[in-house]
């Protein structure tokens, strides 16, 4: 979809469809919808007063103007109760309107951006674009039948009245587009099957981003990782024939900037290994690299937004499969940190590959490490699929994440990491076991990871719930969600303020 900014007023603007929003009645009409109503001789206010459009949240109704306006059609979309309105509802309402327009087969529409409810043109536009692009996302790369039935909006025009407005709208548009494209990149990777989105494909994607954005990149193969001492990552990778990759992507806007490491779990398929998973829903384990996908998306967006930071993205990428070469329960692994781990379950592989990634990240002496991982089913049991688990060792960093979560609409909920939980992963033969009890499973995953960051401020986001969803949300279609990208980008944008 092409989105452009134009100068004009919606009641005077010729187009296929004019998009209008209204709060739930009995709110008086204000802004562009009021001007359109005047031009249309009170048609809309009559309609609303007669109870034919109530403005309930996400309600959509399409009208033909029959020459009464330069626009051929008008789509009214409800914003719900005015006092309950926020940017999250706005993204949802825009998405619902976009889906309605797309599914009606209309190819072009216009919307006038006006500041309201204390929000700037930039904010309104950024969230408009985000809601529109994320809500109309489709993954149909592998559909070959009836491709002619795939519908797409071709063009959206955002109207500003003055030079000042159009320039602010342009900035909001650019940011919204960059962030949405990054989320869609992560969604594409999570939705892609594991025979396409292999560790090598992740490395190639990272290379492509590095090329386009001028980032530094290094991709270690298994023998290099082994030579370096990454015993945990190597153990997990050994069972697969698909070459594993340890990917390091680096963005540096200048000297002396804060260094932040983003580490993402890149299990391109998790069968559980020798501790094999039940078959039911195992196909969803193609999305076990959603943490890695979020890191790639966030790195791309940070670079395109030219954020003043030094960012390092670290992605251990491999499959977790059973085979004659696979690691086994009872094996003792020597991690890159030198600490040893007794394998209890080969299905607790995420924390193993991340332990080496976290240790590796310490060489950058970062101000903060943030890891994202579809780490535990226990986190899904605890929080469901709306919310990610939040764990960390640094109050200030945790607070920053919570602020970014609230702003971006990607919810994160804090778990404790008290020392007492460490009891669960003590081993008789090694420094730690990779599994504790079923109880507090998500926390135990976090405790395990905490042993590999030394004193560095660190946060772990368990995205097992929200990474892949079975039921769509207002602006998140079902399947891979790209969760984490928007939270990370918000965090990084606000980092120096
Ligand atoms: N990738 C899974 C976690 C997961 C489960 C993600 C459901 C998304 C949806 C992870 O590698 C795993 O298997 N974790 C185990 C840990 C256990 C053995 C301690 C789990 O949650 O059962
Ligand atoms: Zn896994
Ligand atoms: Mn697993």
PDB file of N, CA and C in Angstrom, residues 180-249:
ATOM      1  N   UNK A 180       6.123  -0.209  11.361  1.00  0.00           N
ATOM      2  CA  UNK A 180       5.217  -1.260  10.872  1.00  0.00           C
ATOM      3  C   UNK A 180       5.949  -2.236   9.957  1.00  0.00           C
ATOM      4  N   UNK A 181       6.805  -1.714   9.090  1.00  0.00           N
ATOM      5  CA  UNK A 181       7.560  -2.615   8.209  1.00  0.00           C
ATOM      6  C   UNK A 181       8.446  -3.554   9.022  1.00  0.00           C
ATOM      7  N   UNK A 182       9.006  -3.036  10.104  1.00  0.00           N
ATOM      8  CA  UNK A 182       9.868  -3.872  10.949  1.00  0.00           C
ATOM      9  C   UNK A 182       9.036  -4.962  11.630  1.00  0.00           C
ATOM     10  N   UNK A 183       7.833  -4.605  12.086  1.00  0.00           N
ATOM     11  CA  UNK A 183       6.957  -5.607  12.705  1.00  0.00           C
ATOM     12  C   UNK A 183       6.586  -6.670  11.666  1.00  0.00           C
ATOM     13  N   UNK A 184       6.278  -6.230  10.451  1.00  0.00           N
ATOM     14  CA  UNK A 184       5.874  -7.181   9.408  1.00  0.00           C
ATOM     15  C   UNK A 184       7.037  -8.085   8.986  1.00  0.00           C
ATOM     16  N   UNK A 185       8.245  -7.537   9.035  1.00  0.00           N
ATOM     17  CA  UNK A 185       9.431  -8.374   8.778  1.00  0.00           C
ATOM     18  C   UNK A 185       9.498  -9.501   9.812  1.00  0.00           C
ATOM     19  N   UNK A 186       9.274  -9.145  11.083  1.00  0.00           N
ATOM     20  CA  UNK A 186       9.305 -10.157  12.150  1.00  0.00           C
ATOM     21  C   UNK A 186       8.149 -11.151  11.983  1.00  0.00           C
ATOM     22  N   UNK A 187       6.977 -10.647  11.616  1.00  0.00           N
ATOM     23  CA  UNK A 187       5.832 -11.550  11.398  1.00  0.00           C
ATOM     24  C   UNK A 187       6.116 -12.526  10.265  1.00  0.00           C
ATOM     25  N   UNK A 188       6.661 -12.013   9.168  1.00  0.00           N
ATOM     26  CA  UNK A 188       6.970 -12.887   8.023  1.00  0.00           C
ATOM     27  C   UNK A 188       7.905 -14.023   8.437  1.00  0.00           C
ATOM     28  N   UNK A 189       8.911 -13.678   9.235  1.00  0.00           N
ATOM     29  CA  UNK A 189       9.873 -14.704   9.652  1.00  0.00           C
ATOM     30  C   UNK A 189       9.212 -15.744  10.554  1.00  0.00           C
ATOM     31  N   UNK A 190       8.339 -15.275  11.467  1.00  0.00           N
ATOM     32  CA  UNK A 190       7.678 -16.210  12.384  1.00  0.00           C
ATOM     33  C   UNK A 190       6.666 -17.083  11.644  1.00  0.00           C
ATOM     34  N   UNK A 191       5.997 -16.513  10.658  1.00  0.00           N
ATOM     35  CA  UNK A 191       4.998 -17.267   9.898  1.00  0.00           C
ATOM     36  C   UNK A 191       5.633 -18.241   8.905  1.00  0.00           C
ATOM     37  N   UNK A 192       6.818 -17.908   8.433  1.00  0.00           N
ATOM     38  CA  UNK A 192       7.473 -18.772   7.462  1.00  0.00           C
ATOM     39  C   UNK A 192       7.746 -20.138   8.095  1.00  0.00           C
ATOM     40  N   UNK A 193       7.509 -21.204   7.337  1.00  0.00           N
ATOM     41  CA  UNK A 193       7.738 -22.541   7.888  1.00  0.00           C
ATOM     42  C   UNK A 193       9.222 -22.792   8.121  1.00  0.00           C
ATOM     43  N   UNK A 194       9.523 -23.794   8.946  1.00  0.00           N
ATOM     44  CA  UNK A 194      10.922 -23.990   9.334  1.00  0.00           C
ATOM     45  C   UNK A 194      11.763 -24.544   8.187  1.00  0.00           C
ATOM     46  N   UNK A 195      11.101 -25.059   7.151  1.00  0.00           N
ATOM     47  CA  UNK A 195      11.923 -25.477   6.000  1.00  0.00           C
ATOM     48  C   UNK A 195      12.320 -24.291   5.130  1.00  0.00           C
ATOM     49  N   UNK A 196      11.749 -23.109   5.399  1.00  0.00           N
ATOM     50  CA  UNK A 196      12.166 -21.875   4.717  1.00  0.00           C
ATOM     51  C   UNK A 196      12.990 -21.002   5.659  1.00  0.00           C
ATOM     52  N   UNK A 197      12.398 -20.736   6.831  1.00  0.00           N
ATOM     53  CA  UNK A 197      13.093 -19.874   7.795  1.00  0.00           C
ATOM     54  C   UNK A 197      14.086 -20.707   8.604  1.00  0.00           C
ATOM     55  N   UNK A 198      15.135 -21.127   7.944  1.00  0.00           N
ATOM     56  CA  UNK A 198      16.200 -21.914   8.571  1.00  0.00           C
ATOM     57  C   UNK A 198      17.182 -20.965   9.282  1.00  0.00           C
ATOM     58  N   UNK A 199      18.076 -21.516  10.096  1.00  0.00           N
ATOM     59  CA  UNK A 199      19.111 -20.649  10.672  1.00  0.00           C
ATOM     60  C   UNK A 199      19.859 -19.863   9.594  1.00  0.00           C
ATOM     61  N   UNK A 200      20.125 -20.524   8.488  1.00  0.00           N
ATOM     62  CA  UNK A 200      20.825 -19.832   7.400  1.00  0.00           C
ATOM     63  C   UNK A 200      19.980 -18.708   6.810  1.00  0.00           C
ATOM     64  N   UNK A 201      18.669 -18.942   6.713  1.00  0.00           N
ATOM     65  CA  UNK A 201      17.785 -17.892   6.195  1.00  0.00           C
ATOM     66  C   UNK A 201      17.765 -16.696   7.143  1.00  0.00           C
ATOM     67  N   UNK A 202      17.816 -16.964   8.450  1.00  0.00           N
ATOM     68  CA  UNK A 202      17.889 -15.851   9.409  1.00  0.00           C
ATOM     69  C   UNK A 202      19.186 -15.070   9.209  1.00  0.00           C
ATOM     70  N   UNK A 203      20.276 -15.813   9.003  1.00  0.00           N
ATOM     71  CA  UNK A 203      21.570 -15.152   8.780  1.00  0.00           C
ATOM     72  C   UNK A 203      21.532 -14.315   7.503  1.00  0.00           C
ATOM     73  N   UNK A 204      20.879 -14.862   6.469  1.00  0.00           N
ATOM     74  CA  UNK A 204      20.792 -14.098   5.215  1.00  0.00           C
ATOM     75  C   UNK A 204      19.921 -12.856   5.376  1.00  0.00           C
ATOM     76  N   UNK A 205      18.868 -12.984   6.165  1.00  0.00           N
ATOM     77  CA  UNK A 205      18.028 -11.817   6.434  1.00  0.00           C
ATOM     78  C   UNK A 205      18.836 -10.752   7.170  1.00  0.00           C
ATOM     79  N   UNK A 206      19.621 -11.198   8.152  1.00  0.00           N
ATOM     80  CA  UNK A 206      20.471 -10.263   8.900  1.00  0.00           C
ATOM     81  C   UNK A 206      21.473  -9.598   7.963  1.00  0.00           C
ATOM     82  N   UNK A 207      22.015 -10.399   7.039  1.00  0.00           N
ATOM     83  CA  UNK A 207      22.982  -9.864   6.076  1.00  0.00           C
ATOM     84  C   UNK A 207      22.328  -8.821   5.163  1.00  0.00           C
ATOM     85  N   UNK A 208      21.103  -9.114   4.765  1.00  0.00           N
ATOM     86  CA  UNK A 208      20.357  -8.180   3.905  1.00  0.00           C
ATOM     87  C   UNK A 208      20.127  -6.842   4.638  1.00  0.00           C
ATOM     88  N   UNK A 209      19.721  -6.938   5.912  1.00  0.00           N
ATOM     89  CA  UNK A 209      19.513  -5.721   6.702  1.00  0.00           C
ATOM     90  C   UNK A 209      20.836  -4.965   6.834  1.00  0.00           C
ATOM     91  N   UNK A 210      21.899  -5.717   7.103  1.00  0.00           N
ATOM     92  CA  UNK A 210      23.218  -5.099   7.266  1.00  0.00           C
ATOM     93  C   UNK A 210      23.635  -4.367   5.988  1.00  0.00           C
ATOM     94  N   UNK A 211      23.397  -5.004   4.850  1.00  0.00           N
ATOM     95  CA  UNK A 211      23.743  -4.404   3.562  1.00  0.00           C
ATOM     96  C   UNK A 211      22.945  -3.120   3.330  1.00  0.00           C
ATOM     97  N   UNK A 212      21.627  -3.223   3.509  1.00  0.00           N
ATOM     98  CA  UNK A 212      20.762  -2.063   3.247  1.00  0.00           C
ATOM     99  C   UNK A 212      21.031  -0.905   4.197  1.00  0.00           C
ATOM    100  N   UNK A 213      21.362  -1.226   5.428  1.00  0.00           N
ATOM    101  CA  UNK A 213      21.472  -0.191   6.459  1.00  0.00           C
ATOM    102  C   UNK A 213      22.922   0.164   6.793  1.00  0.00           C
ATOM    103  N   UNK A 214      23.852  -0.537   6.174  1.00  0.00           N
ATOM    104  CA  UNK A 214      25.255  -0.271   6.493  1.00  0.00           C
ATOM    105  C   UNK A 214      25.631  -0.684   7.913  1.00  0.00           C
ATOM    106  N   UNK A 215      25.124  -1.803   8.365  1.00  0.00           N
ATOM    107  CA  UNK A 215      25.449  -2.288   9.706  1.00  0.00           C
ATOM    108  C   UNK A 215      26.605  -3.281   9.650  1.00  0.00           C
ATOM    109  N   UNK A 216      27.253  -3.459  10.800  1.00  0.00           N
ATOM    110  CA  UNK A 216      28.279  -4.494  10.900  1.00  0.00           C
ATOM    111  C   UNK A 216      27.623  -5.845  11.102  1.00  0.00           C
ATOM    112  N   UNK A 217      28.211  -6.875  10.530  1.00  0.00           N
ATOM    113  CA  UNK A 217      27.636  -8.211  10.730  1.00  0.00           C
ATOM    114  C   UNK A 217      28.715  -9.270  10.793  1.00  0.00           C
ATOM    115  N   UNK A 218      28.477 -10.243  11.663  1.00  0.00           N
ATOM    116  CA  UNK A 218      29.351 -11.396  11.725  1.00  0.00           C
ATOM    117  C   UNK A 218      28.466 -12.622  11.918  1.00  0.00           C
ATOM    118  N   UNK A 219      28.740 -13.665  11.153  1.00  0.00           N
ATOM    119  CA  UNK A 219      27.958 -14.895  11.307  1.00  0.00           C
ATOM    120  C   UNK A 219      28.928 -16.036  11.587  1.00  0.00           C
ATOM    121  N   UNK A 220      28.827 -16.594  12.800  1.00  0.00           N
ATOM    122  CA  UNK A 220      29.698 -17.718  13.150  1.00  0.00           C
ATOM    123  C   UNK A 220      28.990 -19.021  12.807  1.00  0.00           C
ATOM    124  N   UNK A 221      29.744 -19.971  12.254  1.00  0.00           N
ATOM    125  CA  UNK A 221      29.122 -21.278  12.055  1.00  0.00           C
ATOM    126  C   UNK A 221      29.436 -22.168  13.263  1.00  0.00           C
ATOM    127  N   UNK A 222      28.950 -23.395  13.201  1.00  0.00           N
ATOM    128  CA  UNK A 222      29.007 -24.244  14.397  1.00  0.00           C
ATOM    129  C   UNK A 222      30.441 -24.522  14.852  1.00  0.00           C
ATOM    130  N   UNK A 223      31.355 -24.722  13.876  1.00  0.00           N
ATOM    131  CA  UNK A 223      32.726 -25.035  14.285  1.00  0.00           C
ATOM    132  C   UNK A 223      33.379 -23.831  14.954  1.00  0.00           C
ATOM    133  N   UNK A 224      33.048 -22.644  14.477  1.00  0.00           N
ATOM    134  CA  UNK A 224      33.598 -21.440  15.129  1.00  0.00           C
ATOM    135  C   UNK A 224      33.012 -21.260  16.530  1.00  0.00           C
ATOM    136  N   UNK A 225      31.716 -21.519  16.652  1.00  0.00           N
ATOM    137  CA  UNK A 225      31.078 -21.408  17.966  1.00  0.00           C
ATOM    138  C   UNK A 225      31.691 -22.416  18.938  1.00  0.00           C
ATOM    139  N   UNK A 226      31.983 -23.591  18.411  1.00  0.00           N
ATOM    140  CA  UNK A 226      32.581 -24.641  19.238  1.00  0.00           C
ATOM    141  C   UNK A 226      33.989 -24.252  19.686  1.00  0.00           C
ATOM    142  N   UNK A 227      34.756 -23.721  18.729  1.00  0.00           N
ATOM    143  CA  UNK A 227      36.125 -23.301  19.041  1.00  0.00           C
ATOM    144  C   UNK A 227      36.124 -22.192  20.088  1.00  0.00           C
ATOM    145  N   UNK A 228      35.101 -21.398  20.065  1.00  0.00           N
ATOM    146  CA  UNK A 228      35.003 -20.293  21.011  1.00  0.00           C
ATOM    147  C   UNK A 228      34.603 -20.769  22.417  1.00  0.00           C
ATOM    148  N   UNK A 229      34.010 -21.951  22.460  1.00  0.00           N
ATOM    149  CA  UNK A 229      33.616 -22.488  23.768  1.00  0.00           C
ATOM    150  C   UNK A 229      32.143 -22.400  24.088  1.00  0.00           C
ATOM    151  N   UNK A 230      31.335 -22.220  23.045  1.00  0.00           N
ATOM    152  CA  UNK A 230      29.886 -22.123  23.281  1.00  0.00           C
ATOM    153  C   UNK A 230      29.263 -23.511  23.386  1.00  0.00           C
ATOM    154  N   UNK A 231      29.602 -24.206  24.472  1.00  0.00           N
ATOM    155  CA  UNK A 231      29.198 -25.598  24.621  1.00  0.00           C
ATOM    156  C   UNK A 231      27.692 -25.810  24.687  1.00  0.00           C
ATOM    157  N   UNK A 232      26.955 -24.838  25.183  1.00  0.00           N
ATOM    158  CA  UNK A 232      25.505 -25.010  25.313  1.00  0.00           C
ATOM    159  C   UNK A 232      24.831 -24.845  23.948  1.00  0.00           C
ATOM    160  N   UNK A 233      25.193 -23.784  23.242  1.00  0.00           N
ATOM    161  CA  UNK A 233      24.639 -23.560  21.904  1.00  0.00           C
ATOM    162  C   UNK A 233      24.980 -24.738  20.993  1.00  0.00           C
ATOM    163  N   UNK A 234      26.216 -25.175  21.038  1.00  0.00           N
ATOM    164  CA  UNK A 234      26.666 -26.268  20.170  1.00  0.00           C
ATOM    165  C   UNK A 234      25.903 -27.557  20.483  1.00  0.00           C
ATOM    166  N   UNK A 235      25.686 -27.833  21.762  1.00  0.00           N
ATOM    167  CA  UNK A 235      24.970 -29.059  22.145  1.00  0.00           C
ATOM    168  C   UNK A 235      23.572 -29.088  21.539  1.00  0.00           C
ATOM    169  N   UNK A 236      22.866 -27.972  21.629  1.00  0.00           N
ATOM    170  CA  UNK A 236      21.510 -27.924  21.080  1.00  0.00           C
ATOM    171  C   UNK A 236      21.552 -28.117  19.567  1.00  0.00           C
ATOM    172  N   UNK A 237      22.537 -27.508  18.919  1.00  0.00           N
ATOM    173  CA  UNK A 237      22.594 -27.524  17.459  1.00  0.00           C
ATOM    174  C   UNK A 237      22.997 -28.886  16.892  1.00  0.00           C
ATOM    175  N   UNK A 238      23.681 -29.682  17.695  1.00  0.00           N
ATOM    176  CA  UNK A 238      24.263 -30.936  17.193  1.00  0.00           C
ATOM    177  C   UNK A 238      23.258 -31.924  16.610  1.00  0.00           C
ATOM    178  N   UNK A 239      22.035 -31.908  17.122  1.00  0.00           N
ATOM    179  CA  UNK A 239      21.057 -32.896  16.678  1.00  0.00           C
ATOM    180  C   UNK A 239      20.465 -32.613  15.308  1.00  0.00           C
ATOM    181  N   UNK A 240      20.732 -31.435  14.772  1.00  0.00           N
ATOM    182  CA  UNK A 240      20.112 -31.034  13.504  1.00  0.00           C
ATOM    183  C   UNK A 240      21.100 -31.093  12.342  1.00  0.00           C
ATOM    184  N   UNK A 241      20.570 -31.412  11.174  1.00  0.00           N
ATOM    185  CA  UNK A 241      21.394 -31.395   9.950  1.00  0.00           C
ATOM    186  C   UNK A 241      21.466 -29.989   9.363  1.00  0.00           C
ATOM    187  N   UNK A 242      20.579 -29.153   9.790  1.00  0.00           N
ATOM    188  CA  UNK A 242      20.485 -27.787   9.257  1.00  0.00           C
ATOM    189  C   UNK A 242      21.604 -26.957   9.904  1.00  0.00           C
ATOM    190  N   UNK A 243      22.526 -26.390   9.111  1.00  0.00           N
ATOM    191  CA  UNK A 243      23.669 -25.684   9.721  1.00  0.00           C
ATOM    192  C   UNK A 243      23.228 -24.553  10.662  1.00  0.00           C
ATOM    193  N   UNK A 244      23.734 -24.593  11.891  1.00  0.00           N
ATOM    194  CA  UNK A 244      23.403 -23.557  12.876  1.00  0.00           C
ATOM    195  C   UNK A 244      24.220 -22.298  12.606  1.00  0.00           C
ATOM    196  N   UNK A 245      23.701 -21.165  13.041  1.00  0.00           N
ATOM    197  CA  UNK A 245      24.407 -19.883  12.849  1.00  0.00           C
ATOM    198  C   UNK A 245      24.332 -19.070  14.134  1.00  0.00           C
ATOM    199  N   UNK A 246      25.420 -18.419  14.463  1.00  0.00           N
ATOM    200  CA  UNK A 246      25.424 -17.484  15.589  1.00  0.00           C
ATOM    201  C   UNK A 246      25.643 -16.097  14.976  1.00  0.00           C
ATOM    202  N   UNK A 247      24.590 -15.294  15.026  1.00  0.00           N
ATOM    203  CA  UNK A 247      24.570 -14.046  14.251  1.00  0.00           C
ATOM    204  C   UNK A 247      24.792 -12.834  15.156  1.00  0.00           C
ATOM    205  N   UNK A 248      25.689 -11.943  14.733  1.00  0.00           N
ATOM    206  CA  UNK A 248      25.937 -10.710  15.481  1.00  0.00           C
ATOM    207  C   UNK A 248      25.767  -9.529  14.518  1.00  0.00           C
ATOM    208  N   UNK A 249      24.822  -8.683  14.814  1.00  0.00           N
ATOM    209  CA  UNK A 249      24.504  -7.538  13.957  1.00  0.00           C
ATOM    210  C   UNK A 249      24.763  -6.283  14.775  1.00  0.00           C
TER     211      UNK A 249
END
